[in-house]
PDB file of C-alpha atoms in Angstrom:
ATOM      1  CA  MET A 761     117.811  15.029   7.591  1.00 87.00           C
ATOM      2  CA  LYS A 762     114.765  16.701   9.042  1.00 95.00           C
ATOM      3  CA  ILE A 763     111.859  18.214   7.072  1.00 97.00           C
ATOM      4  CA  PHE A 764     110.089  21.570   8.151  1.00 98.00           C
ATOM      5  CA  MET A 765     107.229  22.666   5.677  1.00 98.00           C
ATOM      6  CA  ILE A 766     106.215  26.149   5.232  1.00 98.00           C
ATOM      7  CA  ALA A 767     102.469  26.653   4.905  1.00 98.00           C
ATOM      8  CA  ASP A 768     101.838  29.840   3.732  1.00 98.00           C
ATOM      9  CA  ASP A 769      99.486  31.373   1.237  1.00 97.00           C
ATOM     10  CA  SER A 770     102.144  34.510  -0.198  1.00 96.00           C
ATOM     11  CA  PRO A 771     105.036  33.340  -1.992  1.00 97.00           C
ATOM     12  CA  VAL A 772     107.092  35.525  -0.995  1.00 97.00           C
ATOM     13  CA  ILE A 773     106.880  34.937   3.083  1.00 96.00           C
ATOM     14  CA  ARG A 774     107.392  31.057   1.445  1.00 97.00           C
ATOM     15  CA  LYS A 775     110.405  31.974  -0.754  1.00 98.00           C
ATOM     16  CA  VAL A 776     112.227  34.506   2.336  1.00 97.00           C
ATOM     17  CA  ALA A 777     111.674  31.606   4.606  1.00 98.00           C
ATOM     18  CA  LYS A 778     112.247  28.915   2.104  1.00 98.00           C
ATOM     19  CA  ARG A 779     116.088  30.583   2.424  1.00 98.00           C
ATOM     20  CA  ILE A 780     116.253  30.820   5.707  1.00 98.00           C
ATOM     21  CA  ILE A 781     114.795  27.578   7.210  1.00 98.00           C
ATOM     22  CA  GLU A 782     117.132  26.411   4.278  1.00 98.00           C
ATOM     23  CA  ASP A 783     120.728  27.313   5.571  1.00 97.00           C
ATOM     24  CA  LEU A 784     119.533  26.081   8.829  1.00 96.00           C
ATOM     25  CA  GLY A 785     119.561  22.293   7.553  1.00 96.00           C
ATOM     26  CA  PHE A 786     115.954  21.983   7.026  1.00 98.00           C
ATOM     27  CA  VAL A 787     114.760  20.286   3.539  1.00 98.00           C
ATOM     28  CA  VAL A 788     111.590  22.285   2.798  1.00 98.00           C
ATOM     29  CA  VAL A 789     108.528  21.800   1.208  1.00 98.00           C
ATOM     30  CA  GLU A 790     105.881  24.539   0.708  1.00 98.00           C
ATOM     31  CA  ALA A 791     101.896  24.008   1.057  1.00 98.00           C
ATOM     32  CA  ALA A 792      99.947  27.341  -0.900  1.00 97.00           C
ATOM     33  CA  ASP A 793      97.057  26.295   1.255  1.00 97.00           C
ATOM     34  CA  GLY A 794      95.827  24.605   4.532  1.00 97.00           C
ATOM     35  CA  LEU A 795      93.846  22.017   2.611  1.00 98.00           C
ATOM     36  CA  GLN A 796      97.046  21.602   0.892  1.00 98.00           C
ATOM     37  CA  ALA A 797      99.382  21.478   4.061  1.00 98.00           C
ATOM     38  CA  GLN A 798      96.870  18.741   5.406  1.00 98.00           C
ATOM     39  CA  ALA A 799      96.968  16.599   2.403  1.00 98.00           C
ATOM     40  CA  MET A 800     100.963  16.687   2.407  1.00 98.00           C
ATOM     41  CA  CYS A 801     101.241  16.230   6.219  1.00 98.00           C
ATOM     42  CA  ALA A 802      98.704  13.306   5.532  1.00 97.00           C
ATOM     43  CA  ASP A 803     100.430  11.361   3.567  1.00 96.00           C
ATOM     44  CA  ASN A 804     104.704  12.238   5.093  1.00 96.00           C
ATOM     45  CA  MET A 805     104.781  14.485   8.157  1.00 98.00           C
ATOM     46  CA  PRO A 806     107.186  16.419   8.462  1.00 98.00           C
ATOM     47  CA  ASP A 807     109.153  17.091  11.583  1.00 97.00           C
ATOM     48  CA  GLY A 808     108.111  20.813  11.794  1.00 98.00           C
ATOM     49  CA  ILE A 809     105.828  23.024  10.035  1.00 98.00           C
ATOM     50  CA  LEU A 810     105.429  27.031  10.278  1.00 98.00           C
ATOM     51  CA  ILE A 811     101.422  27.882   9.845  1.00 98.00           C
ATOM     52  CA  ASP A 812      99.938  31.128   8.299  1.00 97.00           C
ATOM     53  CA  TRP A 813      96.468  32.025  10.490  1.00 93.00           C
ATOM     54  CA  ASP A 814      94.501  33.569   7.825  1.00 93.00           C
ATOM     55  CA  MET A 815      95.049  31.430   4.150  1.00 94.00           C
ATOM     56  CA  PRO A 816      92.164  30.429   1.530  1.00 92.00           C
ATOM     57  CA  GLY A 817      90.750  26.868   1.603  1.00 91.00           C
ATOM     58  CA  MET A 818      91.348  26.328   5.743  1.00 96.00           C
ATOM     59  CA  ASP A 819      92.519  28.448   7.961  1.00 95.00           C
ATOM     60  CA  GLY A 820      95.659  28.239  10.210  1.00 95.00           C
ATOM     61  CA  LEU A 821      93.880  27.860  13.562  1.00 94.00           C
ATOM     62  CA  GLU A 822      91.631  25.257  11.884  1.00 96.00           C
ATOM     63  CA  LEU A 823      95.043  23.374  10.043  1.00 97.00           C
ATOM     64  CA  VAL A 824      96.737  23.507  14.088  1.00 96.00           C
ATOM     65  CA  GLN A 825      93.575  22.121  15.382  1.00 95.00           C
ATOM     66  CA  TRP A 826      93.404  19.250  12.497  1.00 97.00           C
ATOM     67  CA  LEU A 827      97.432  18.477  13.068  1.00 97.00           C
ATOM     68  CA  GLY A 828      96.601  18.831  16.946  1.00 93.00           C
ATOM     69  CA  ALA A 829      93.562  16.062  16.488  1.00 94.00           C
ATOM     70  CA  TYR A 830      95.435  13.737  13.822  1.00 95.00           C
ATOM     71  CA  PRO A 831      98.007  10.803  15.530  1.00 93.00           C
ATOM     72  CA  LYS A 832     100.872  11.042  13.313  1.00 94.00           C
ATOM     73  CA  ALA A 833     102.018  14.993  13.977  1.00 96.00           C
ATOM     74  CA  ASP A 834     102.097  13.751  17.946  1.00 93.00           C
ATOM     75  CA  LYS A 835     105.834  14.874  17.538  1.00 94.00           C
ATOM     76  CA  LEU A 836     104.842  17.699  14.819  1.00 97.00           C
ATOM     77  CA  LYS A 837     106.551  20.710  16.288  1.00 97.00           C
ATOM     78  CA  ILE A 838     103.967  23.507  15.223  1.00 97.00           C
ATOM     79  CA  LEU A 839     104.770  27.788  14.615  1.00 97.00           C
ATOM     80  CA  PHE A 840     102.001  29.441  14.686  1.00 95.00           C
ATOM     81  CA  CYS A 841     102.177  32.592  11.852  1.00 95.00           C
ATOM     82  CA  THR A 842     100.720  35.705  12.169  1.00 91.00           C
ATOM     83  CA  SER A 843     100.988  39.579  11.749  1.00 90.00           C
ATOM     84  CA  GLU A 844      99.713  40.612  14.696  1.00 88.00           C
ATOM     85  CA  VAL A 845      98.986  39.787  18.022  1.00 90.00           C
ATOM     86  CA  ASN A 846      95.843  38.983  18.552  1.00 90.00           C
ATOM     87  CA  VAL A 847      95.900  37.491  22.274  1.00 92.00           C
ATOM     88  CA  PRO A 848      92.652  35.501  21.701  1.00 92.00           C
ATOM     89  CA  LEU A 849      93.642  33.496  18.560  1.00 89.00           C
ATOM     90  CA  LEU A 850      96.909  32.710  20.049  1.00 92.00           C
ATOM     91  CA  THR A 851      95.586  30.775  22.756  1.00 94.00           C
ATOM     92  CA  ARG A 852      93.017  29.065  21.031  1.00 92.00           C
ATOM     93  CA  ALA A 853      96.255  27.855  18.654  1.00 93.00           C
ATOM     94  CA  LYS A 854      98.669  26.814  21.997  1.00 94.00           C
ATOM     95  CA  ARG A 855      95.750  25.029  22.937  1.00 94.00           C
ATOM     96  CA  ALA A 856      94.875  22.989  19.715  1.00 92.00           C
ATOM     97  CA  GLY A 857      98.982  22.274  19.652  1.00 93.00           C
ATOM     98  CA  ALA A 858     101.322  25.147  18.739  1.00 95.00           C
ATOM     99  CA  GLY A 859     104.400  25.105  20.511  1.00 94.00           C
ATOM    100  CA  GLY A 860     105.383  28.959  19.526  1.00 93.00           C
ATOM    101  CA  PHE A 861     104.231  31.637  17.818  1.00 95.00           C
ATOM    102  CA  LEU A 862     106.387  33.892  14.889  1.00 94.00           C
ATOM    103  CA  LEU A 863     105.531  37.240  14.417  1.00 93.00           C
ATOM    104  CA  LYS A 864     105.652  38.877  10.822  1.00 93.00           C
ATOM    105  CA  PRO A 865     108.204  39.843   9.392  1.00 93.00           C
ATOM    106  CA  PHE A 866     110.480  37.935  10.595  1.00 95.00           C
ATOM    107  CA  ASN A 867     113.871  37.322   9.873  1.00 96.00           C
ATOM    108  CA  ARG A 868     116.790  34.757  10.516  1.00 96.00           C
ATOM    109  CA  GLN A 869     117.680  35.290  13.970  1.00 96.00           C
ATOM    110  CA  MET A 870     113.778  35.246  14.830  1.00 96.00           C
ATOM    111  CA  ILE A 871     113.601  31.710  13.425  1.00 97.00           C
ATOM    112  CA  ALA A 872     116.261  30.133  14.908  1.00 96.00           C
ATOM    113  CA  LYS A 873     115.351  31.413  18.492  1.00 95.00           C
ATOM    114  CA  LYS A 874     111.422  30.016  18.189  1.00 95.00           C
ATOM    115  CA  PHE A 875     113.169  26.950  16.523  1.00 96.00           C
ATOM    116  CA  GLY A 876     115.525  26.540  19.336  1.00 94.00           C
ATOM    117  CA  GLU A 877     112.382  27.150  22.305  1.00 94.00           C
ATOM    118  CA  VAL A 878     110.560  23.571  19.973  1.00 95.00           C
ATOM    119  CA  GLY A 879     113.228  21.814  19.807  1.00 94.00           C
ATOM    120  CA  LEU A 880     113.891  21.476  16.424  1.00 95.00           C
ATOM    121  CA  LEU A 881     118.009  22.753  16.994  1.00 91.00           C
ATOM    122  CA  GLU A 882     119.580  21.258  18.524  1.00 77.00           C
ATOM    123  CA  GLU A 883     122.320  23.479  18.723  1.00 65.00           C
ATOM    124  CA  PRO A 884     122.632  27.057  18.401  1.00 56.00           C
ATOM    125  CA  PRO A 885     122.416  28.483  15.143  1.00 53.00           C
ATOM    126  CA  VAL A 886     125.990  30.377  14.208  1.00 56.00           C
ATOM    127  CA  ALA A 887     125.526  34.184  14.118  1.00 54.00           C
ATOM    128  CA  ALA A 888     125.151  35.237  10.294  1.00 52.00           C
TER     129      ALA A 888
END
């Protein structure tokens, strides 16, 4: 079974995303900030990660940059999550290794579509 990490400082976002992602067949682990996510990834790299842009300790872009340079993250699927379209930030995240972007607020269909685009889902999800 695939492991997916949600790195977001909002407990509400983590709860909503966790419910959706578990329904897609993943085991979900949570990190409340970038530093916690970094430590958890160094210990046990997930298959995919949803990274919030604005987190305490280490922001999302810094985490994407660290993961992009970390040898054990070479197969990691990274989705960068933000509540606003900031083209320069999204461009930097893409260059650092983000494979896709997810805008808040999101729903099950949006997450499933992004998971398919980055190769986390092998077959299209059934509509709920």
